[in-house]
PDB file of C-alpha atoms in Angstrom:
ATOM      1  CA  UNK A 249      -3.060  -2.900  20.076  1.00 46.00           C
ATOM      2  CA  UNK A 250      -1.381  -4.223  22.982  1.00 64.00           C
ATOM      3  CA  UNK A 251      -1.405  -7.597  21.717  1.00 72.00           C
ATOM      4  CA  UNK A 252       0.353  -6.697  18.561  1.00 71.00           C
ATOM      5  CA  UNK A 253       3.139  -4.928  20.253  1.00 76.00           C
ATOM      6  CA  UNK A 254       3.166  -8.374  22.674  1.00 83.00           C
ATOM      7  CA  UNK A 255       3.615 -10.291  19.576  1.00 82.00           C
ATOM      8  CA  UNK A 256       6.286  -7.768  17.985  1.00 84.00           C
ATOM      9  CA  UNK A 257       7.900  -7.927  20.875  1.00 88.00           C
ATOM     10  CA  UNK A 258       7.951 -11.795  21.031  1.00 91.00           C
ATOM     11  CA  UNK A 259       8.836 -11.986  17.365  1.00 88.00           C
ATOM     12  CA  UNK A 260      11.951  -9.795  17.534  1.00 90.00           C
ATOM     13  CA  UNK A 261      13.309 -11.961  20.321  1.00 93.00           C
ATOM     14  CA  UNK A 262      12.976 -15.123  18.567  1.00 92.00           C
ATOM     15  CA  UNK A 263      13.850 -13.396  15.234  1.00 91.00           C
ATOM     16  CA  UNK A 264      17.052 -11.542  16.698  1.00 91.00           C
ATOM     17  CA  UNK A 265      17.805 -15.016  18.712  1.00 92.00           C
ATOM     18  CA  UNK A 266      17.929 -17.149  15.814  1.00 91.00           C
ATOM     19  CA  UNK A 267      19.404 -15.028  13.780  1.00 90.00           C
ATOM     20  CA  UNK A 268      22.634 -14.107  16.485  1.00 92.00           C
ATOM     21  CA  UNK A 269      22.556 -18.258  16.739  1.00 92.00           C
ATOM     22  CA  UNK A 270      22.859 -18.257  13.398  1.00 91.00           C
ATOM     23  CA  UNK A 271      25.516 -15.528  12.645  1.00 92.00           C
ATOM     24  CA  UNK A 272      28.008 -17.786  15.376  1.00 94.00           C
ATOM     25  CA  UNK A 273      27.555 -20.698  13.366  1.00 92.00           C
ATOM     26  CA  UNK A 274      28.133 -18.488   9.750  1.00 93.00           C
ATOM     27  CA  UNK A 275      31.567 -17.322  11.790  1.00 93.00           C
ATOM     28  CA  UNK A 276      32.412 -20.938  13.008  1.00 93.00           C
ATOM     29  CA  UNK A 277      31.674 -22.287   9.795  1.00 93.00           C
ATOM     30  CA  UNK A 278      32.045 -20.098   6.531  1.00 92.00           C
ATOM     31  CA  UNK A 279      35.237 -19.128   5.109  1.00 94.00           C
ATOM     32  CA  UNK A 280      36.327 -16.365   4.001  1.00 92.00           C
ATOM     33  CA  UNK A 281      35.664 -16.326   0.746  1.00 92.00           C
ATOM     34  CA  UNK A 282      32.123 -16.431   1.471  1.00 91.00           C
ATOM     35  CA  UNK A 283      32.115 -13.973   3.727  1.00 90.00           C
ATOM     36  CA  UNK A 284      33.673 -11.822   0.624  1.00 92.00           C
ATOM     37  CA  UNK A 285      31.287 -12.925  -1.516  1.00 92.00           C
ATOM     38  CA  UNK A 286      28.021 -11.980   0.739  1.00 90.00           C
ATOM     39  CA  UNK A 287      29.920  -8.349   1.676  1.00 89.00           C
ATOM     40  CA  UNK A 288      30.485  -7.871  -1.900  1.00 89.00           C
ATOM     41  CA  UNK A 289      26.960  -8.000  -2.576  1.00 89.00           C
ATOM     42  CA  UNK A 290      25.826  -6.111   0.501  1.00 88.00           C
ATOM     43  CA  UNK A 291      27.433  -3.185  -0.224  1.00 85.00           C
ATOM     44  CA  UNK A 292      25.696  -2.502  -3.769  1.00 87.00           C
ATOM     45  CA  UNK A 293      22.185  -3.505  -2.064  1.00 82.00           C
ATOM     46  CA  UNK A 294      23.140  -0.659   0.636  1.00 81.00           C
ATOM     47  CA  UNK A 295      24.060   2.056  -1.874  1.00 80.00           C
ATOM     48  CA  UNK A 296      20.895   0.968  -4.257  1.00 81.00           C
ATOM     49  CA  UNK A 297      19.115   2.073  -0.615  1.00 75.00           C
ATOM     50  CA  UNK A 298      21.033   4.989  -0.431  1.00 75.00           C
ATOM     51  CA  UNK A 299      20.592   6.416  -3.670  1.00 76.00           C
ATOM     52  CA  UNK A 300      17.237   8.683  -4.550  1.00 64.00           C
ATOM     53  CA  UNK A 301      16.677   8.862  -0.840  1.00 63.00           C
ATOM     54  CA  UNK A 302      17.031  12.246   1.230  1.00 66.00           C
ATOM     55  CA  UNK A 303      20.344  12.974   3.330  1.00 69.00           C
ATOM     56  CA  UNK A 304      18.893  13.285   6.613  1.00 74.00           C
ATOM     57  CA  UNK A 305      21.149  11.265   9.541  1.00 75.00           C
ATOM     58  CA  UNK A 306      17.772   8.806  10.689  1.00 74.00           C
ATOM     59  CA  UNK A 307      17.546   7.949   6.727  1.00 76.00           C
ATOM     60  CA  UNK A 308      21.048   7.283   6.340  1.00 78.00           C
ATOM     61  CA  UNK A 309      21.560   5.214   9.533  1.00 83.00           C
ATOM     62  CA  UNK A 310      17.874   2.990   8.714  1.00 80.00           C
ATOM     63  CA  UNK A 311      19.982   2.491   5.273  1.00 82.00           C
ATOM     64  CA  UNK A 312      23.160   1.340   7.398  1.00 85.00           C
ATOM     65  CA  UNK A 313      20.811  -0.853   9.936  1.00 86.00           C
ATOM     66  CA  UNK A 314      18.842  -2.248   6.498  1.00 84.00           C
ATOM     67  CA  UNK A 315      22.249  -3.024   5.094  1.00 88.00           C
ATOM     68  CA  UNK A 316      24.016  -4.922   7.942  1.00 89.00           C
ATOM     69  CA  UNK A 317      20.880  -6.863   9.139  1.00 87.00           C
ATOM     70  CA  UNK A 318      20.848  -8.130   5.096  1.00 87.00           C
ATOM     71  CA  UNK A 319      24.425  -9.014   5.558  1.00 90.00           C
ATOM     72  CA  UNK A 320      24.176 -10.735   8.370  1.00 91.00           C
ATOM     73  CA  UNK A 321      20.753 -12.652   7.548  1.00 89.00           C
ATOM     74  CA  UNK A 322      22.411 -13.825   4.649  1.00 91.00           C
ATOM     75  CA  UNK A 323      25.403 -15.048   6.256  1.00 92.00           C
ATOM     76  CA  UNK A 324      23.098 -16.799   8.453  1.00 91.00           C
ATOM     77  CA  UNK A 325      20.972 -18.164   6.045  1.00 90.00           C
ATOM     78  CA  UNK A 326      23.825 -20.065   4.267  1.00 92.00           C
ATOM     79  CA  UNK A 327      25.218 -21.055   7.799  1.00 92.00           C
ATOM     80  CA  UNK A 328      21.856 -22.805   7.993  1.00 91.00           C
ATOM     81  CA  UNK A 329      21.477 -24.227   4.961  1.00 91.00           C
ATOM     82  CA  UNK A 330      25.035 -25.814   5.209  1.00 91.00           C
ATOM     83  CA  UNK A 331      23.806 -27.492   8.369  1.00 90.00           C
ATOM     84  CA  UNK A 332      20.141 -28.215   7.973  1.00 89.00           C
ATOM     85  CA  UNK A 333      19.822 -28.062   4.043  1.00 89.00           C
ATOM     86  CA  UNK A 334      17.235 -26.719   2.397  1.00 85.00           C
ATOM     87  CA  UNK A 335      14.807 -26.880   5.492  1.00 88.00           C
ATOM     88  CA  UNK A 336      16.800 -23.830   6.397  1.00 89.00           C
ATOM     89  CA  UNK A 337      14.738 -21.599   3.525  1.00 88.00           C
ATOM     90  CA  UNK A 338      11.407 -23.076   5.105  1.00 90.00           C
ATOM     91  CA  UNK A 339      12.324 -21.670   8.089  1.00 90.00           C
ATOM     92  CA  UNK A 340      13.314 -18.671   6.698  1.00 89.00           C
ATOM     93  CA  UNK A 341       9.809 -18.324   5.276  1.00 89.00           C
ATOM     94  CA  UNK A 342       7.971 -19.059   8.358  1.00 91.00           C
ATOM     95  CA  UNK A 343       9.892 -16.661  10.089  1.00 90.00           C
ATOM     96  CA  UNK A 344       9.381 -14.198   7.098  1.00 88.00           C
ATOM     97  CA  UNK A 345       5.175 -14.803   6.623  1.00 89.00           C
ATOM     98  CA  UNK A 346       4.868 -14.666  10.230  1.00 87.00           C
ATOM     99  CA  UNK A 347       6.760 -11.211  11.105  1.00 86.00           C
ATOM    100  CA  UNK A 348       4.611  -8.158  12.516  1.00 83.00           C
ATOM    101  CA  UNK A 349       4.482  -6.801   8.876  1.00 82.00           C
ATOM    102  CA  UNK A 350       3.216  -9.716   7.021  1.00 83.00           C
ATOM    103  CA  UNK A 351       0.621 -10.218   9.761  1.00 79.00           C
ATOM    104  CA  UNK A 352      -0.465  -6.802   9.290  1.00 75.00           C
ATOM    105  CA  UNK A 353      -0.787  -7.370   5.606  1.00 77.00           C
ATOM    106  CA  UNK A 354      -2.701 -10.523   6.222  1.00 74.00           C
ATOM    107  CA  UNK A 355      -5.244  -8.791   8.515  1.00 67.00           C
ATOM    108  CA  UNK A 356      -5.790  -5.694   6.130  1.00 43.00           C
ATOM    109  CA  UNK A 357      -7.053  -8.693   3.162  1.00 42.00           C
ATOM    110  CA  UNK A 358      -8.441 -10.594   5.406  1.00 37.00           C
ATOM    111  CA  UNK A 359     -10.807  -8.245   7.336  1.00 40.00           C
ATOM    112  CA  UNK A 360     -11.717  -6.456   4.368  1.00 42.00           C
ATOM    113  CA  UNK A 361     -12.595  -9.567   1.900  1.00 44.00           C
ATOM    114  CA  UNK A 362     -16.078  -9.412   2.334  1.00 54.00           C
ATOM    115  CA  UNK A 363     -18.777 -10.334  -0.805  1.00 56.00           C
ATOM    116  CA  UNK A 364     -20.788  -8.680  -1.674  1.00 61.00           C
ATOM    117  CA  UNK A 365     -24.499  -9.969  -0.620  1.00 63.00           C
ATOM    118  CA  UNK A 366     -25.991 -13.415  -2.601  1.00 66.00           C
ATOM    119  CA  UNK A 367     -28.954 -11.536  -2.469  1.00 75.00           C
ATOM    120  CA  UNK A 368     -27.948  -8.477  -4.608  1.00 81.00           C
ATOM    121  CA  UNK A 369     -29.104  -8.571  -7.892  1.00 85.00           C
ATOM    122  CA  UNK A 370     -26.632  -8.123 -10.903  1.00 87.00           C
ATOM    123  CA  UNK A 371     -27.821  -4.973 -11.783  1.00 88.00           C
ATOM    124  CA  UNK A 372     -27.624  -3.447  -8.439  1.00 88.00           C
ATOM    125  CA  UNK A 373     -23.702  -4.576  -8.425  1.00 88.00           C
ATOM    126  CA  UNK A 374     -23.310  -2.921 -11.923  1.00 88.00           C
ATOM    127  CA  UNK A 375     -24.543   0.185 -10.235  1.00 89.00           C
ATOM    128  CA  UNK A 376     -22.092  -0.363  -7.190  1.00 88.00           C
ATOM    129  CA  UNK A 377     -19.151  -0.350  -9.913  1.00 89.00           C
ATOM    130  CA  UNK A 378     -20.475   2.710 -11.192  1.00 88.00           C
ATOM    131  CA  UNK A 379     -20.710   4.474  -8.397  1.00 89.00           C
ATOM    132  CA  UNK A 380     -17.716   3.022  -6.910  1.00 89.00           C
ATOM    133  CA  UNK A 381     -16.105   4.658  -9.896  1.00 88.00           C
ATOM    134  CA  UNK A 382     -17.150   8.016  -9.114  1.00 86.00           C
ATOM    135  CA  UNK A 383     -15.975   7.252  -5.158  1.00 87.00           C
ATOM    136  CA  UNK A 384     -12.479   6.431  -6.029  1.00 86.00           C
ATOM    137  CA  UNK A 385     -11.858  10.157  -7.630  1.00 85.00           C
ATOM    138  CA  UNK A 386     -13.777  11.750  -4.785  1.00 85.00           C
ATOM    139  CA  UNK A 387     -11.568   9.292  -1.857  1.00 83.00           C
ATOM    140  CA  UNK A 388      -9.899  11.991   0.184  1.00 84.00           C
ATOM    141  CA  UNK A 389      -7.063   9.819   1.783  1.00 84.00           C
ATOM    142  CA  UNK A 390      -4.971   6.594   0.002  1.00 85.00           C
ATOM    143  CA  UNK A 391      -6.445   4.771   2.701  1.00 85.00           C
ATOM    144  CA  UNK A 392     -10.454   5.990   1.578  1.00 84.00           C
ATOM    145  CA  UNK A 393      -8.831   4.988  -2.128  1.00 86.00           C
ATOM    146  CA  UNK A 394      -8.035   1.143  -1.006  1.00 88.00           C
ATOM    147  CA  UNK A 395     -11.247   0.972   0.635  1.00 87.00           C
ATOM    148  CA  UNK A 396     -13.280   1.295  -2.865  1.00 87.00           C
ATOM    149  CA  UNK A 397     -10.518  -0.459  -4.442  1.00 89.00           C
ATOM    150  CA  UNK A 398     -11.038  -3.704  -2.609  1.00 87.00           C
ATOM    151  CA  UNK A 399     -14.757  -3.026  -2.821  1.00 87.00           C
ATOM    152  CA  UNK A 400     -14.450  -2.766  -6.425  1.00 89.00           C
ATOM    153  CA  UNK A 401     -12.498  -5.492  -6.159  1.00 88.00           C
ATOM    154  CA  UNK A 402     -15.222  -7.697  -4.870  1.00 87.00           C
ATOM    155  CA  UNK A 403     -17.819  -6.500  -7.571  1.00 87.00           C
ATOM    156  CA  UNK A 404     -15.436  -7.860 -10.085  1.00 87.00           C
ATOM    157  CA  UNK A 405     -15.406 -11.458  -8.145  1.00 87.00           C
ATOM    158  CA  UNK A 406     -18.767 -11.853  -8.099  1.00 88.00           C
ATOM    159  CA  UNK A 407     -19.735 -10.867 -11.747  1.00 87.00           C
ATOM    160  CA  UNK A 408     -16.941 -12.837 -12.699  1.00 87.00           C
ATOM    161  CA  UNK A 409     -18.558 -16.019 -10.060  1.00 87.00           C
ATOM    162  CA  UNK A 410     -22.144 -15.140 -11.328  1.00 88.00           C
ATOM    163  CA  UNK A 411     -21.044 -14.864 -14.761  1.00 88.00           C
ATOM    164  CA  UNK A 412     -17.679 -15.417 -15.967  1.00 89.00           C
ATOM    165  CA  UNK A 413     -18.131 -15.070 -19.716  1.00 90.00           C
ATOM    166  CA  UNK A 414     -20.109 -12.026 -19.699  1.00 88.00           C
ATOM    167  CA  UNK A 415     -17.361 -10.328 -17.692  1.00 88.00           C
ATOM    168  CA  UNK A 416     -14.824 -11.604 -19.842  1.00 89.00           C
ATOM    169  CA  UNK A 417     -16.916 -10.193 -22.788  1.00 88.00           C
ATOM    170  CA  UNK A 418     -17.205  -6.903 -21.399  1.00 90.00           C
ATOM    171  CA  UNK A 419     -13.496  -7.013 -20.313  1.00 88.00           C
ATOM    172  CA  UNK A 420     -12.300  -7.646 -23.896  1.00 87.00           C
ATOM    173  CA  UNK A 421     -14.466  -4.984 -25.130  1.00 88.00           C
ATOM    174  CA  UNK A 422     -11.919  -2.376 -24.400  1.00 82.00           C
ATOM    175  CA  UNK A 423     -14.064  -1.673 -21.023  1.00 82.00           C
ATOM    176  CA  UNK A 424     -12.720   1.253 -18.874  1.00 85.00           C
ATOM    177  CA  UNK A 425     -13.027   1.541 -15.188  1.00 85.00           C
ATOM    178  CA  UNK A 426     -15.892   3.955 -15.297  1.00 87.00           C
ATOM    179  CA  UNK A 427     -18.283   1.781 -18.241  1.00 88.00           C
ATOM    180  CA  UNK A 428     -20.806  -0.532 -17.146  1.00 88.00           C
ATOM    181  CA  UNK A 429     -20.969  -3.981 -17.772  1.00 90.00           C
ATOM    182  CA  UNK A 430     -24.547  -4.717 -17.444  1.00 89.00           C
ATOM    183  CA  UNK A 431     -25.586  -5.389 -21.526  1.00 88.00           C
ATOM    184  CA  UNK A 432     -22.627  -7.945 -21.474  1.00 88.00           C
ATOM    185  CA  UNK A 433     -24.047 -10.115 -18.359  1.00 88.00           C
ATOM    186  CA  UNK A 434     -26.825 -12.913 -18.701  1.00 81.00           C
ATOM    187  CA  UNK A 435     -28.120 -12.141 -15.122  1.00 66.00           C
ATOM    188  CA  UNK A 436     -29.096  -8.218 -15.676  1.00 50.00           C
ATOM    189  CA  UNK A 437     -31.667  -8.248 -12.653  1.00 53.00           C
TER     190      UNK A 437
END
């Protein structure tokens, strides 16, 4: 845990530094009308945030915060990609896939995207789905309901790797999430 709050840490300085570098150049370089243009679209984003959400003064100032860190990454942005061209949206994305939240995202799929044993037969994954089924409506938490999901998730991959028109049969059968595909698959061990 410590080393993700290092690397948050770290991120938000180069993220905040760039973008404060950036913002200079926007005022040095943009006119006016472009300024306009970008505040004329910020303020519809920030009332699309406002609206549906509850009144309370933390909600309204994250709105605010939201809101004038859009504005002024998008003033930035086009600073950029006056100066460097389009190489300014590749950094953009770097910056983007590479925050603490993408990372986070990234380690959920890829710690979790395990197959499911070579040595399983078919049938014994047609009776993981099955059960699986009955696990999702019993999951407790949303977290305990993306677990079986993903694990469901891999079933699917593997019927579909073991045999991909057999699944597709089964899929175009009007299959629900609790039936089993097992009569529509070659490799029924």
């Amino acid at each position: 845990m410590t080393a993700m709050l290092t690397y948050r840490w770290m991120w938000r300085t180069v993220a905040g530094g760039l973008l404060l570098l950036a913002v200079i150049l926007a005022v040095l370089i943009l006119p006016a009308a472009i300024w306009m243009i970008l505040a004329s679209l910020a303020v519809p984003f920030g009332l699309m945030l406002a609206i549906g959400t509850d009144n309370s003064r933390s909600r309204r100032r994250h709105v605010v915060t939201v809101t004038v860190v859009g504005f002024l990454v998008a003033a930035g942005e086009v600073a950029l990609i006056r100066l460097l061209g389009f190489g300014a949206l590749a950094m953009f994305g770097v910056l983007l896939a590479t925050s603490p939240p993408a990372l986070r995202l990234y380690g959920v799929r890829v710690h979790d995207r395990k197959m499911p044993d070579a040595t399983v037969g078919t049938r014994q994954l047609c009776r993981q789905w099955l059960d699986s089924y009955d696990e999702l409506h019993q999951a407790p938490t949303a977290k305990a309901r993306l677990r079986v999901v993903m694990a469901r998730q891999r079933c699917l991959d593997e019927l579909e790797r073991r045999d991909p028109d057999g699944l597709q049969a089964w899929l175009f059968s009007s299959a629900s999430a609790g039936s089993d595909p097992r009569r529509y698959l070659t490799d029924s061990n």
